[in-house]
């Protein structure tokens, strides 16, 4: 059984991960440690504070009793606001402190797209536009083209966590672009792990969500990722 430890800021959709672990049974453990949050706000200054090393390393210390095989900083905005070099430094500090491989959700999006051989995407973002633009630049630095972006000006992760499946579905459909090879949903505060197949069916292409790519990358750090049902194209599902 693989154990992917998750450093998760706040509580908005933290329950997405244990629910998935229950569904897949003996193949995977996903222990979650809640990292400290200063201000719950999708604002660049607040996100830079959210992702600072002291908060992450405190979480690593509390996660150690779970003996993770890999650790993920399960936060997209709290990694991409640091830019590619800053996100890589975050992951390196977590790995050094944990003594196991580590990465973050923003890096996971890039690596998942490379794994699928895709370069053109649409983004269904819950964030205000100025924050979402940081994600666009993060992807562009990796050679990925954003053809369309929907931003929804939701300021707090707590509010994002209350979105219902139909709300998420509408966001994904509205953000899609006919030339995009995949639609990205970049917020770990959003409950998505139970509805990925439904999202992909609605747009007829892969949908990569923050919580999905976080789990995928945690497993990929350990070797070939096993196919898991209900988690879409990225995990071996059909389109």
Short mmCIF file of C-alpha atoms in Angstrom, two decimals:
data_model
loop_
_atom_site.label_atom_id
_atom_site.label_comp_id
_atom_site.label_asym_id
_atom_site.label_seq_id
_atom_site.Cartn_x
_atom_site.Cartn_y
_atom_site.Cartn_z
CA UNK A 1 0.00 0.00 0.00
CA UNK A 2 1.35 3.42 -0.98
CA UNK A 3 1.06 6.25 1.53
CA UNK A 4 0.95 9.74 0.06
CA UNK A 5 0.95 12.32 2.81
CA UNK A 6 -0.90 15.56 2.10
CA UNK A 7 -0.17 19.00 3.50
CA UNK A 8 -3.50 20.75 3.08
CA UNK A 9 -4.26 24.38 4.03
CA UNK A 10 -7.52 24.72 5.97
CA UNK A 11 -10.46 22.35 5.76
CA UNK A 12 -12.49 23.32 2.66
CA UNK A 13 -12.22 20.03 0.73
CA UNK A 14 -9.83 18.08 2.92
CA UNK A 15 -12.47 15.36 3.14
CA UNK A 16 -12.12 14.70 -0.61
CA UNK A 17 -8.96 12.67 0.05
CA UNK A 18 -10.08 10.22 2.77
CA UNK A 19 -13.27 9.65 0.79
CA UNK A 20 -11.15 8.63 -2.20
CA UNK A 21 -8.94 6.39 -0.07
CA UNK A 22 -12.06 4.64 1.19
CA UNK A 23 -13.30 4.09 -2.37
CA UNK A 24 -10.06 2.59 -3.66
CA UNK A 25 -9.55 0.42 -0.60
CA UNK A 26 -6.23 -1.25 0.18
CA UNK A 27 -4.25 0.32 -2.67
CA UNK A 28 -3.71 3.75 -1.19
CA UNK A 29 -3.45 5.73 2.06
CA UNK A 30 -3.91 9.51 1.94
CA UNK A 31 -3.28 10.93 5.41
CA UNK A 32 -3.99 14.65 5.59
CA UNK A 33 -2.31 17.18 7.86
CA UNK A 34 -3.95 20.60 8.00
CA UNK A 35 -1.38 23.36 7.65
CA UNK A 36 -1.88 26.74 9.27
CA UNK A 37 -3.62 29.52 7.39
CA UNK A 38 -3.17 33.21 8.08
CA UNK A 39 -5.98 34.81 6.10
CA UNK A 40 -8.31 32.71 3.96
CA UNK A 41 -8.17 34.87 0.87
CA UNK A 42 -7.40 34.32 -2.80
CA UNK A 43 -5.11 37.33 -2.78
CA UNK A 44 -1.46 37.17 -3.79
CA UNK A 45 -0.10 38.51 -0.49
CA UNK A 46 -2.24 36.09 1.52
CA UNK A 47 -1.22 33.18 -0.71
CA UNK A 48 2.48 33.96 -0.36
CA UNK A 49 1.99 33.83 3.40
CA UNK A 50 -0.05 30.61 3.13
CA UNK A 51 2.76 28.85 1.28
CA UNK A 52 5.72 30.03 3.32
CA UNK A 53 8.18 27.41 4.42
CA UNK A 54 7.46 27.65 8.14
CA UNK A 55 3.85 26.58 7.64
CA UNK A 56 4.78 23.68 5.38
CA UNK A 57 7.61 22.39 7.54
CA UNK A 58 5.43 22.47 10.64
CA UNK A 59 3.01 20.26 8.70
CA UNK A 60 5.80 17.91 7.68
CA UNK A 61 6.68 17.42 11.34
CA UNK A 62 3.11 16.48 12.22
CA UNK A 63 2.83 14.21 9.17
CA UNK A 64 5.91 12.18 10.09
CA UNK A 65 4.02 9.78 12.38
CA UNK A 66 2.07 8.62 9.31
CA UNK A 67 5.33 7.45 7.68
CA UNK A 68 4.49 8.74 4.20
CA UNK A 69 6.27 7.34 1.14
CA UNK A 70 5.83 10.72 -0.58
CA UNK A 71 4.50 14.13 0.45
CA UNK A 72 2.42 16.59 -1.55
CA UNK A 73 1.80 20.26 -0.81
CA UNK A 74 -1.86 20.02 -1.75
CA UNK A 75 -2.36 23.63 -2.75
CA UNK A 76 -2.33 25.15 -6.22
CA UNK A 77 -2.49 28.89 -5.59
CA UNK A 78 -0.13 28.58 -2.62
CA UNK A 79 2.47 27.14 -4.96
CA UNK A 80 2.01 28.85 -8.34
CA UNK A 81 2.17 32.37 -6.84
CA UNK A 82 5.83 31.63 -6.09
CA UNK A 83 6.55 30.98 -9.78
CA UNK A 84 8.24 27.86 -11.15
CA UNK A 85 11.52 28.37 -9.28
CA UNK A 86 9.76 29.17 -6.02
CA UNK A 87 7.44 26.18 -6.33
CA UNK A 88 10.44 23.92 -6.97
CA UNK A 89 12.15 25.36 -3.89
CA UNK A 90 9.02 24.71 -1.80
CA UNK A 91 8.96 21.08 -2.88
CA UNK A 92 12.69 20.66 -2.26
CA UNK A 93 12.39 22.00 1.29
CA UNK A 94 9.46 19.68 2.04
CA UNK A 95 11.36 16.70 0.61
CA UNK A 96 14.46 17.49 2.66
CA UNK A 97 12.44 17.83 5.85
CA UNK A 98 10.32 14.73 5.21
CA UNK A 99 13.13 12.53 3.91
CA UNK A 100 10.92 11.33 1.05
CA UNK A 101 10.08 12.66 -2.43
CA UNK A 102 7.77 15.68 -2.46
CA UNK A 103 6.01 17.96 -4.90
CA UNK A 104 3.05 20.35 -5.10
CA UNK A 105 -0.23 20.66 -6.95
CA UNK A 106 1.01 23.32 -9.38
CA UNK A 107 3.96 21.17 -10.42
CA UNK A 108 1.58 18.21 -10.64
CA UNK A 109 -0.55 19.99 -13.25
CA UNK A 110 2.47 20.54 -15.49
CA UNK A 111 3.72 16.99 -15.08
CA UNK A 112 0.27 15.49 -15.67
CA UNK A 113 -0.09 17.39 -18.95
CA UNK A 114 3.35 16.26 -20.05
CA UNK A 115 2.41 12.69 -19.16
CA UNK A 116 -0.67 12.98 -21.38
CA UNK A 117 1.27 14.72 -24.16
CA UNK A 118 -0.98 17.78 -24.08
CA UNK A 119 0.01 21.43 -24.53
CA UNK A 120 -3.26 23.35 -25.12
CA UNK A 121 -5.65 23.83 -22.23
CA UNK A 122 -8.61 25.76 -20.90
CA UNK A 123 -8.85 26.77 -17.24
CA UNK A 124 -11.93 26.77 -15.03
CA UNK A 125 -10.68 28.86 -12.10
CA UNK A 126 -12.57 29.74 -8.96
CA UNK A 127 -10.07 32.52 -8.19
CA UNK A 128 -10.23 36.21 -9.01
CA UNK A 129 -8.67 36.91 -12.39
CA UNK A 130 -5.45 38.47 -11.10
CA UNK A 131 -4.69 35.32 -9.10
CA UNK A 132 -5.68 33.03 -11.98
CA UNK A 133 -3.29 34.92 -14.26
CA UNK A 134 -0.42 33.73 -12.06
CA UNK A 135 -1.43 30.16 -12.92
CA UNK A 136 -1.51 31.06 -16.63
CA UNK A 137 2.05 32.38 -16.36
CA UNK A 138 3.16 29.30 -14.42
CA UNK A 139 1.85 27.07 -17.21
CA UNK A 140 3.30 29.29 -19.94
CA UNK A 141 6.74 28.98 -18.38
CA UNK A 142 6.42 25.23 -18.95
CA UNK A 143 5.49 25.71 -22.61
CA UNK A 144 1.76 25.21 -22.13
CA UNK A 145 -0.80 27.37 -23.95
CA UNK A 146 -3.97 28.56 -22.23
CA UNK A 147 -6.65 29.05 -24.88
CA UNK A 148 -9.46 30.11 -22.57
CA UNK A 149 -9.93 30.90 -18.91
CA UNK A 150 -13.00 31.33 -16.76
CA UNK A 151 -12.41 33.06 -13.42
CA UNK A 152 -15.16 33.30 -10.84
CA UNK A 153 -13.92 35.84 -8.29
CA UNK A 154 -14.45 33.58 -5.28
CA UNK A 155 -12.32 35.14 -2.60
CA UNK A 156 -12.17 32.42 0.06
CA UNK A 157 -11.38 28.72 0.00
CA UNK A 158 -14.22 28.18 2.46
CA UNK A 159 -16.73 29.38 -0.13
CA UNK A 160 -15.16 27.24 -2.85
CA UNK A 161 -15.59 24.21 -0.60
CA UNK A 162 -19.37 24.71 -0.61
CA UNK A 163 -19.70 24.46 -4.41
CA UNK A 164 -21.96 21.60 -5.47
CA UNK A 165 -21.22 19.14 -8.30
CA UNK A 166 -23.55 20.98 -10.67
CA UNK A 167 -21.72 24.24 -9.93
CA UNK A 168 -18.37 22.66 -10.79
CA UNK A 169 -19.83 21.08 -13.93
CA UNK A 170 -21.14 24.45 -15.10
CA UNK A 171 -17.75 26.08 -14.50
CA UNK A 172 -15.96 23.42 -16.53
CA UNK A 173 -18.41 23.59 -19.43
CA UNK A 174 -18.28 27.39 -19.51
CA UNK A 175 -14.47 27.45 -19.53
CA UNK A 176 -13.94 24.87 -22.28
CA UNK A 177 -12.51 25.82 -25.65
CA UNK A 178 -12.93 23.68 -28.79
CA UNK A 179 -9.16 23.57 -29.40
CA UNK A 180 -8.22 22.82 -25.79
CA UNK A 181 -6.99 19.29 -25.23
CA UNK A 182 -7.95 19.36 -21.55
CA UNK A 183 -9.77 21.52 -19.03
CA UNK A 184 -7.93 22.33 -15.79
CA UNK A 185 -9.70 22.98 -12.48
CA UNK A 186 -6.98 24.47 -10.26
CA UNK A 187 -8.29 24.69 -6.71
CA UNK A 188 -7.78 22.04 -4.01
CA UNK A 189 -10.56 23.73 -2.03
CA UNK A 190 -13.05 22.33 -4.55
CA UNK A 191 -14.60 18.87 -4.11
CA UNK A 192 -13.91 17.04 -7.37
CA UNK A 193 -12.62 13.52 -6.77
CA UNK A 194 -16.07 11.93 -6.93
CA UNK A 195 -17.17 13.63 -10.17
CA UNK A 196 -14.21 13.54 -12.58
CA UNK A 197 -15.80 10.98 -14.92
CA UNK A 198 -18.93 13.12 -15.02
CA UNK A 199 -16.88 16.25 -15.85
CA UNK A 200 -15.01 14.47 -18.65
CA UNK A 201 -18.26 13.13 -20.11
CA UNK A 202 -19.70 16.65 -20.16
CA UNK A 203 -16.89 18.15 -22.24
CA UNK A 204 -15.70 15.07 -24.10
CA UNK A 205 -12.04 15.47 -23.12
CA UNK A 206 -9.77 15.01 -20.11
CA UNK A 207 -10.47 17.18 -17.09
CA UNK A 208 -7.62 17.62 -14.64
CA UNK A 209 -8.59 18.81 -11.20
CA UNK A 210 -6.31 19.97 -8.41
CA UNK A 211 -7.11 17.15 -6.02
CA UNK A 212 -6.84 14.56 -8.79
CA UNK A 213 -3.41 15.66 -10.03
CA UNK A 214 -2.19 15.94 -6.43
CA UNK A 215 -2.92 12.28 -5.81
CA UNK A 216 -1.52 11.30 -9.21
CA UNK A 217 1.74 13.15 -8.66
CA UNK A 218 2.15 11.69 -5.18
CA UNK A 219 1.92 8.23 -6.67
CA UNK A 220 4.11 9.12 -9.65
CA UNK A 221 6.89 10.14 -7.28
CA UNK A 222 6.98 6.48 -6.25
CA UNK A 223 6.88 4.84 -9.68
CA UNK A 224 4.27 3.92 -12.31
CA UNK A 225 0.82 5.17 -11.31
CA UNK A 226 -1.72 2.37 -11.02
CA UNK A 227 -5.06 2.75 -12.81
CA UNK A 228 -7.74 3.83 -10.37
CA UNK A 229 -11.46 3.81 -11.21
CA UNK A 230 -13.45 7.01 -11.31
CA UNK A 231 -10.45 9.31 -11.67
CA UNK A 232 -10.62 10.00 -15.38
CA UNK A 233 -8.20 9.80 -18.28
CA UNK A 234 -5.17 10.67 -16.15
CA UNK A 235 -5.61 7.45 -14.17
CA UNK A 236 -6.25 5.26 -17.16
CA UNK A 237 -9.94 5.94 -17.69
CA UNK A 238 -11.49 6.44 -21.09
CA UNK A 239 -12.47 9.75 -22.64
#
